[in-house]
Short mmCIF file of C-alpha atoms and ligand atoms in Angstrom, two decimals:
data_model
loop_
_atom_site.label_atom_id
_atom_site.label_comp_id
_atom_site.label_asym_id
_atom_site.label_seq_id
_atom_site.Cartn_x
_atom_site.Cartn_y
_atom_site.Cartn_z
CA MET B 14 -20.68 -6.52 3.73
CA HIS B 15 -20.33 -10.30 4.01
CA LEU B 16 -17.55 -11.39 1.72
CA LYS B 17 -18.38 -15.07 1.39
CA GLY B 18 -19.38 -15.87 -2.19
CA GLN B 19 -18.86 -12.26 -3.38
CA THR B 20 -17.15 -11.61 -6.70
CA VAL B 21 -14.33 -9.09 -6.26
CA VAL B 22 -12.42 -7.46 -9.13
CA ILE B 23 -8.93 -6.43 -7.94
CA PHE B 24 -6.94 -4.13 -10.21
CA GLY B 25 -3.30 -4.86 -9.36
CA GLY B 26 -4.35 -8.16 -7.76
CA LYS B 27 -2.26 -10.46 -9.93
CA THR B 28 1.18 -8.86 -9.71
CA GLY B 29 1.04 -6.10 -7.07
CA LEU B 30 2.52 -6.57 -3.59
CA LEU B 31 -0.69 -5.57 -1.83
CA GLY B 32 -3.00 -6.87 -4.56
CA GLN B 33 -1.69 -10.43 -4.23
CA ALA B 34 -2.16 -10.34 -0.45
CA LEU B 35 -5.72 -9.08 -0.94
CA THR B 36 -6.40 -11.86 -3.42
CA ASP B 37 -5.18 -14.48 -0.89
CA ALA B 38 -7.16 -12.95 1.98
CA LEU B 39 -10.35 -12.83 -0.11
CA LYS B 40 -9.93 -16.48 -1.11
CA LYS B 41 -9.52 -17.41 2.58
CA ALA B 42 -12.68 -15.42 3.39
CA GLY B 43 -14.62 -17.48 0.83
CA ALA B 44 -14.96 -14.67 -1.71
CA LYS B 45 -14.35 -15.07 -5.46
CA PRO B 46 -11.48 -12.71 -6.29
CA ILE B 47 -10.68 -11.80 -9.90
CA PRO B 48 -7.05 -10.57 -9.72
CA LEU B 49 -5.88 -8.50 -12.69
CA SER B 50 -2.57 -7.20 -14.03
CA SER B 51 -2.08 -4.28 -16.41
CA SER B 52 -2.01 -6.67 -19.38
CA ASP B 53 -5.39 -8.14 -18.34
CA CYS B 54 -6.93 -4.69 -18.12
CA ASP B 55 -5.21 -1.32 -18.37
CA ILE B 56 -6.90 1.09 -15.95
CA LEU B 57 -5.91 3.94 -18.28
CA ASP B 58 -8.30 2.50 -20.89
CA PRO B 59 -11.83 3.37 -19.69
CA THR B 60 -13.54 1.43 -22.51
CA LYS B 61 -11.74 -1.81 -21.60
CA VAL B 62 -12.38 -1.26 -17.88
CA GLU B 63 -16.07 -0.68 -18.57
CA ARG B 64 -16.37 -3.82 -20.74
CA LEU B 65 -14.56 -5.93 -18.16
CA LEU B 66 -16.69 -4.70 -15.27
CA GLU B 67 -19.92 -5.21 -17.21
CA LYS B 68 -18.85 -8.76 -18.06
CA LYS B 69 -17.67 -9.73 -14.56
CA ALA B 70 -20.48 -7.89 -12.72
CA PRO B 71 -18.51 -7.74 -9.44
CA ASP B 72 -20.02 -7.20 -6.00
CA LEU B 73 -16.96 -5.15 -5.00
CA ILE B 74 -14.15 -3.33 -6.85
CA ILE B 75 -10.69 -2.90 -5.34
CA ASN B 76 -8.05 -0.64 -6.83
CA ALA B 77 -4.61 -1.88 -5.71
CA ALA B 78 -3.08 -0.70 -8.99
CA ALA B 79 -0.98 2.44 -8.97
CA TYR B 80 2.16 4.15 -10.20
CA THR B 81 4.45 3.30 -7.25
CA GLN B 82 7.98 4.22 -8.36
CA VAL B 83 8.59 7.16 -6.07
CA ASP B 84 11.82 8.50 -7.63
CA LEU B 85 10.95 7.76 -11.27
CA ALA B 86 7.67 9.65 -10.80
CA GLU B 87 9.72 12.88 -10.63
CA ASP B 88 10.54 12.27 -14.34
CA GLU B 89 7.25 10.59 -15.34
CA LYS B 90 4.84 13.07 -13.81
CA GLU B 91 2.19 12.65 -16.51
CA LEU B 92 2.02 8.86 -16.16
CA ALA B 93 2.06 9.05 -12.33
CA PHE B 94 -0.87 11.50 -12.37
CA ALA B 95 -2.77 9.49 -15.00
CA LEU B 96 -2.60 6.33 -12.87
CA ASN B 97 -2.80 7.81 -9.38
CA ALA B 98 -5.02 10.84 -9.86
CA THR B 99 -7.14 10.43 -13.02
CA ALA B 100 -7.87 6.67 -13.08
CA PRO B 101 -9.26 6.24 -9.50
CA PRO B 102 -12.36 8.47 -9.97
CA LEU B 103 -13.08 6.76 -13.31
CA LEU B 104 -13.05 3.37 -11.53
CA ALA B 105 -15.18 4.76 -8.70
CA ASN B 106 -17.64 6.13 -11.24
CA MET B 107 -18.04 2.65 -12.70
CA ALA B 108 -18.49 1.22 -9.20
CA ALA B 109 -21.24 3.81 -8.70
CA ARG B 110 -22.96 2.70 -11.92
CA LEU B 111 -22.89 -0.90 -10.68
CA ASN B 112 -23.87 0.28 -7.18
CA VAL B 113 -21.04 -1.69 -5.53
CA PRO B 114 -18.39 -0.58 -2.97
CA PHE B 115 -15.10 0.84 -4.25
CA ILE B 116 -11.88 0.40 -2.27
CA HIS B 117 -8.81 2.50 -3.06
CA PHE B 118 -5.35 2.63 -1.47
CA SER B 119 -3.26 5.69 -0.77
CA THR B 120 -0.06 6.44 1.08
CA ASP B 121 1.67 8.11 4.03
CA PHE B 122 3.68 9.98 1.35
CA VAL B 123 0.72 12.36 0.90
CA PHE B 124 2.18 14.05 4.00
CA LYS B 125 5.24 16.27 4.04
CA GLY B 126 6.57 14.69 7.25
CA ASP B 127 7.26 17.75 9.36
CA LYS B 128 5.16 16.54 12.33
CA LYS B 129 6.48 14.63 15.34
CA THR B 130 3.25 12.84 16.27
CA PRO B 131 1.19 10.36 14.19
CA TYR B 132 -0.69 11.78 11.22
CA SER B 133 -4.46 11.79 11.61
CA ILE B 134 -6.85 11.55 8.67
CA HIS B 135 -7.58 15.26 9.21
CA ASP B 136 -3.99 16.45 8.79
CA GLU B 137 -3.16 18.60 5.79
CA GLN B 138 -1.74 16.87 2.72
CA ASN B 139 1.37 18.71 1.64
CA SER B 140 3.64 16.18 -0.03
CA SER B 141 6.96 17.32 -1.46
CA SER B 142 7.08 14.59 -4.15
CA VAL B 143 5.29 13.99 -7.47
CA TYR B 144 4.25 10.53 -6.26
CA GLY B 145 2.77 11.90 -3.01
CA THR B 146 1.05 14.78 -4.80
CA SER B 147 -0.42 12.45 -7.44
CA LYS B 148 -1.80 10.12 -4.73
CA ALA B 149 -3.22 13.10 -2.81
CA GLU B 150 -4.93 14.33 -5.98
CA GLY B 151 -6.40 10.83 -6.49
CA GLU B 152 -7.93 11.00 -3.01
CA HIS B 153 -9.18 14.53 -3.63
CA ASN B 154 -10.77 13.49 -6.95
CA LEU B 155 -12.52 10.55 -5.26
CA LEU B 156 -13.89 12.77 -2.50
CA LYS B 157 -15.01 15.33 -5.10
CA LEU B 158 -16.85 12.59 -7.03
CA GLY B 159 -18.63 11.85 -3.76
CA TYR B 160 -19.63 8.21 -4.35
CA GLU B 161 -20.81 7.20 -0.90
CA LEU B 162 -19.58 3.58 -1.05
CA THR B 163 -15.93 4.65 -1.43
CA LEU B 164 -13.30 3.55 1.09
CA ILE B 165 -9.81 5.10 0.89
CA ILE B 166 -7.11 3.36 2.94
CA ARG B 167 -3.76 5.07 3.44
CA ILE B 168 -0.98 2.60 4.16
CA SER B 169 2.79 2.95 4.69
CA TRP B 170 6.12 1.17 4.20
CA LEU B 171 4.74 -2.02 2.66
CA PHE B 172 6.63 -5.33 2.79
CA GLY B 173 5.57 -8.92 2.21
CA PRO B 174 5.71 -11.84 -0.20
CA GLY B 175 5.07 -11.62 -3.93
CA ARG B 176 7.06 -8.62 -5.11
CA ALA B 177 10.41 -6.92 -4.42
CA ASN B 178 10.35 -4.69 -1.34
CA PHE B 179 12.75 -2.94 1.05
CA VAL B 180 13.10 -5.86 3.51
CA GLU B 181 13.74 -8.41 0.76
CA LYS B 182 16.34 -6.11 -0.84
CA ILE B 183 18.14 -5.55 2.48
CA LEU B 184 18.26 -9.28 3.22
CA GLY B 185 19.59 -9.99 -0.28
CA LEU B 186 22.38 -7.43 0.19
CA SER B 187 23.15 -8.67 3.72
CA GLU B 188 24.12 -12.07 2.30
CA THR B 189 27.13 -10.65 0.47
CA ARG B 190 28.08 -7.52 2.42
CA GLU B 191 29.77 -7.17 5.80
CA THR B 192 28.24 -3.76 6.40
CA LEU B 193 25.14 -1.98 5.16
CA THR B 194 24.45 1.70 5.75
CA VAL B 195 20.77 2.58 6.02
CA VAL B 196 18.94 5.88 6.52
CA ASP B 197 18.08 6.50 10.17
CA ASP B 198 16.32 9.87 10.07
CA GLN B 199 13.07 8.85 8.36
CA THR B 200 10.48 7.37 10.70
CA GLY B 201 7.35 5.46 9.71
CA SER B 202 5.16 2.43 10.34
CA PRO B 203 6.07 -0.73 8.43
CA SER B 204 3.06 -2.61 7.02
CA TYR B 205 2.99 -6.34 6.32
CA ALA B 206 0.89 -6.80 3.16
CA PRO B 207 -1.05 -9.87 4.45
CA ASP B 208 -1.96 -7.92 7.64
CA ILE B 209 -3.11 -4.93 5.57
CA ALA B 210 -5.21 -7.30 3.47
CA THR B 211 -6.86 -9.01 6.47
CA ASN B 212 -7.51 -5.68 8.14
CA THR B 213 -8.95 -4.25 4.91
CA LEU B 214 -11.46 -7.09 4.92
CA ALA B 215 -12.30 -6.21 8.56
CA LEU B 216 -13.12 -2.65 7.43
CA LEU B 217 -15.28 -4.06 4.63
CA GLU B 218 -17.12 -6.31 7.06
CA HIS B 219 -17.92 -3.16 9.06
CA ASP B 220 -19.16 -1.35 5.91
CA ALA B 221 -16.52 1.36 6.46
CA THR B 222 -16.42 4.29 4.03
CA GLY B 223 -14.35 7.47 3.89
CA ILE B 224 -10.64 7.66 4.77
CA TYR B 225 -8.78 5.27 7.09
CA HIS B 226 -5.14 4.86 8.10
CA LEU B 227 -3.78 1.33 8.29
CA ALA B 228 -0.32 -0.10 9.13
CA ASN B 229 1.18 -2.44 11.67
CA SER B 230 1.42 -0.94 15.17
CA GLY B 231 4.58 0.85 16.26
CA GLU B 232 7.16 2.89 14.40
CA THR B 233 10.79 2.70 13.39
CA THR B 234 13.32 4.08 10.93
CA TRP B 235 14.47 2.37 7.71
CA CYS B 236 17.65 1.51 9.63
CA GLY B 237 15.59 0.05 12.50
CA LEU B 238 13.60 -2.06 10.06
CA ALA B 239 16.73 -3.25 8.26
CA THR B 240 18.48 -4.11 11.55
CA ALA B 241 15.49 -6.11 12.81
CA ALA B 242 15.25 -8.02 9.50
CA VAL B 243 18.97 -8.84 9.39
CA ASN B 244 18.89 -9.98 13.04
CA LEU B 245 15.93 -12.27 12.33
CA ALA B 246 17.59 -13.74 9.22
CA GLY B 247 20.82 -14.26 11.18
CA THR B 248 23.05 -13.02 8.35
CA ASP B 249 26.55 -11.91 9.31
CA CYS B 250 26.18 -8.26 8.40
CA SER B 251 26.24 -5.10 10.49
CA VAL B 252 23.68 -2.39 9.74
CA GLU B 253 24.88 1.15 10.36
CA PRO B 254 22.80 4.33 10.52
CA VAL B 255 23.37 7.20 8.10
CA PRO B 256 21.46 10.45 7.49
CA THR B 257 19.19 10.89 4.44
CA SER B 258 21.82 13.25 3.02
CA ALA B 259 24.13 10.22 2.56
CA TYR B 260 21.67 8.79 0.00
CA PRO B 261 20.33 11.69 -2.07
CA THR B 262 17.21 10.61 -3.96
CA LYS B 263 15.30 12.40 -6.68
CA ALA B 264 12.07 12.48 -4.67
CA VAL B 265 11.94 14.07 -1.21
CA ARG B 266 10.50 11.62 1.33
CA PRO B 267 8.78 12.53 4.61
CA ALA B 268 11.10 12.57 7.66
CA TYR B 269 8.17 11.39 9.78
CA SER B 270 5.04 9.68 8.43
CA VAL B 271 3.68 7.47 11.21
CA LEU B 272 -0.07 6.99 10.71
CA ASP B 273 -2.59 7.36 13.53
CA LEU B 274 -4.57 4.09 13.49
CA SER B 275 -7.27 5.11 15.97
CA GLY B 276 -10.07 5.28 13.36
CA PHE B 277 -9.38 1.72 12.25
CA ILE B 278 -9.20 0.46 15.86
CA GLN B 279 -12.44 2.23 16.76
CA THR B 280 -14.37 0.91 13.75
CA THR B 281 -13.18 -2.71 13.84
CA GLY B 282 -12.16 -3.26 17.49
CA ILE B 283 -8.88 -4.65 16.13
CA THR B 284 -5.45 -3.32 17.10
CA PRO B 285 -3.00 -4.27 14.32
CA ARG B 286 -0.15 -6.39 15.65
CA LYS B 287 3.30 -4.83 16.08
CA TRP B 288 5.47 -4.50 12.98
CA GLU B 289 8.19 -6.59 14.71
CA ASP B 290 5.80 -9.58 15.01
CA ALA B 291 4.70 -9.24 11.40
CA LEU B 292 8.33 -8.97 10.26
CA LYS B 293 9.08 -12.22 12.08
CA ASP B 294 6.35 -13.96 10.04
CA TYR B 295 7.74 -12.56 6.80
CA VAL B 296 11.42 -13.34 7.43
CA LEU B 297 11.04 -16.65 9.24
CA ASN B 298 8.03 -18.06 7.37
CA ASP B 299 7.43 -16.44 3.97
CA LEU B 300 11.05 -15.96 2.92
CA LYS B 301 12.33 -19.26 4.33
CA LYS B 302 9.58 -21.20 2.54
CA ARG B 303 10.35 -19.56 -0.79
CA PRO B 304 11.78 -22.01 -3.34
CA THR B 305 15.45 -21.28 -4.10
CA SER B 306 16.38 -20.84 -7.74
N1 NAP K 10 4.68 -0.18 -1.56
C1 NAP K 10 4.57 0.69 -0.56
O1 NAP K 10 5.48 0.82 0.30
C2 NAP K 10 3.32 1.50 -0.40
C3 NAP K 10 3.25 2.38 0.66
C4 NAP K 10 2.12 3.14 0.83
C5 NAP K 10 1.06 3.03 -0.06
N2 NAP K 10 1.14 2.19 -1.12
C6 NAP K 10 -0.02 2.12 -2.02
O2 NAP K 10 -0.55 0.81 -1.95
C7 NAP K 10 -1.10 0.44 -3.23
C8 NAP K 10 -0.47 -0.86 -3.69
O3 NAP K 10 0.93 -0.66 -3.80
P1 NAP K 10 1.92 -1.88 -4.13
O4 NAP K 10 3.23 -1.53 -3.56
O5 NAP K 10 1.25 -3.16 -3.82
O6 NAP K 10 2.03 -1.72 -5.73
P2 NAP K 10 2.96 -2.56 -6.72
O7 NAP K 10 3.46 -3.78 -6.07
O8 NAP K 10 3.94 -1.61 -7.33
O9 NAP K 10 1.92 -3.00 -7.83
C9 NAP K 10 1.31 -2.05 -8.66
C10 NAP K 10 0.24 -2.77 -9.43
O10 NAP K 10 -0.38 -1.82 -10.28
C11 NAP K 10 -0.58 -2.46 -11.55
N3 NAP K 10 -0.64 -1.46 -12.60
C12 NAP K 10 0.30 -0.54 -12.93
N4 NAP K 10 -0.11 0.15 -14.00
C13 NAP K 10 -1.34 -0.33 -14.35
C14 NAP K 10 -2.27 -0.04 -15.38
N5 NAP K 10 -2.03 0.94 -16.29
N6 NAP K 10 -3.41 -0.75 -15.44
C15 NAP K 10 -3.65 -1.73 -14.54
N7 NAP K 10 -2.82 -2.07 -13.56
C16 NAP K 10 -1.67 -1.36 -13.46
C17 NAP K 10 0.65 -3.34 -11.70
O11 NAP K 10 0.39 -4.32 -12.68
P3 NAP K 10 1.60 -4.81 -13.67
O12 NAP K 10 2.54 -5.60 -12.80
O13 NAP K 10 0.90 -5.63 -14.69
O14 NAP K 10 2.23 -3.55 -14.20
C18 NAP K 10 0.77 -3.90 -10.30
O15 NAP K 10 -0.06 -5.03 -10.13
C19 NAP K 10 -0.83 1.63 -4.15
O16 NAP K 10 -1.96 2.45 -4.17
C20 NAP K 10 0.32 2.37 -3.48
O17 NAP K 10 0.31 3.73 -3.80
C21 NAP K 10 2.25 1.40 -1.30
#
């Protein structure tokens, strides 16, 4: 689809890390984004969602809203499943009634992480966490609904401007600590939110449907990502590797969750830039430009 002039409702677009990047990218593409927070429209309230969509009559609906607190989800299973598994097919159903495309985001955490090579879209979903299982069920419910204009994009390890994220937290800590210990036995592909947003629009321009994997190119560990960020920021802090067992968390995370991007590259002809180049943009441009309080 051509995005210029199109009205796009984005659930999670006002306050979400990815949603804000999508809103910016859509504005740059000449579309008319309508970014929403949970107080504008609660996706757990079908009547409100229906009224809003009828009023706005969008040409495209994007769901960047989700329950994203991976550890808390272990204690808030019902809420995680309501947002991540039950709400997406209700939104897709409304998109079907309006006959407009529906874009939904999922996660590398749908995989258990026991592979040693990048996960393809055909690999089995076998998450060990409530969050991952709830996101997998959301995908399953969307596929079961079978609305043909549905695009599901799995992304991983998101960082970028607009909302707290791993890189920002590490850089904050590095300003006051001499040493930081970071997990070095979980490997994944960092994703810069503005790159995910631009590449999502590329998929839309190619009328992509079904499931795609999207991230920046390359892979690293959380320790590798933290080290690269601290080096770019030039803070006087040493980052040291530790095993996952040094930081027990409530939710079990995949040891390996690199996503195979070949479907995206084939459809769009675009190879996402390396995570190191995207990180440079974030640390040296986005974070440096941020007003200090
Ligand atoms: N962050 C990552 O590392 C990562 C990795 C892989 C995949 N993903 C996926 O990428 C997508 C975007 O993630 P993100 O990190 O950008 O999320 P995020 O920053 O945590 O934002 C979540 C958004 O969901 C909205 N939301 C929550 N409950 C809602 C409700 N009941 N009704 C309407 N909106 C509601 C929030 O609005 P309020 O602020 O108003 O509550 C917020 O805008 C999600 O599908 C996530 O699973 C994220």
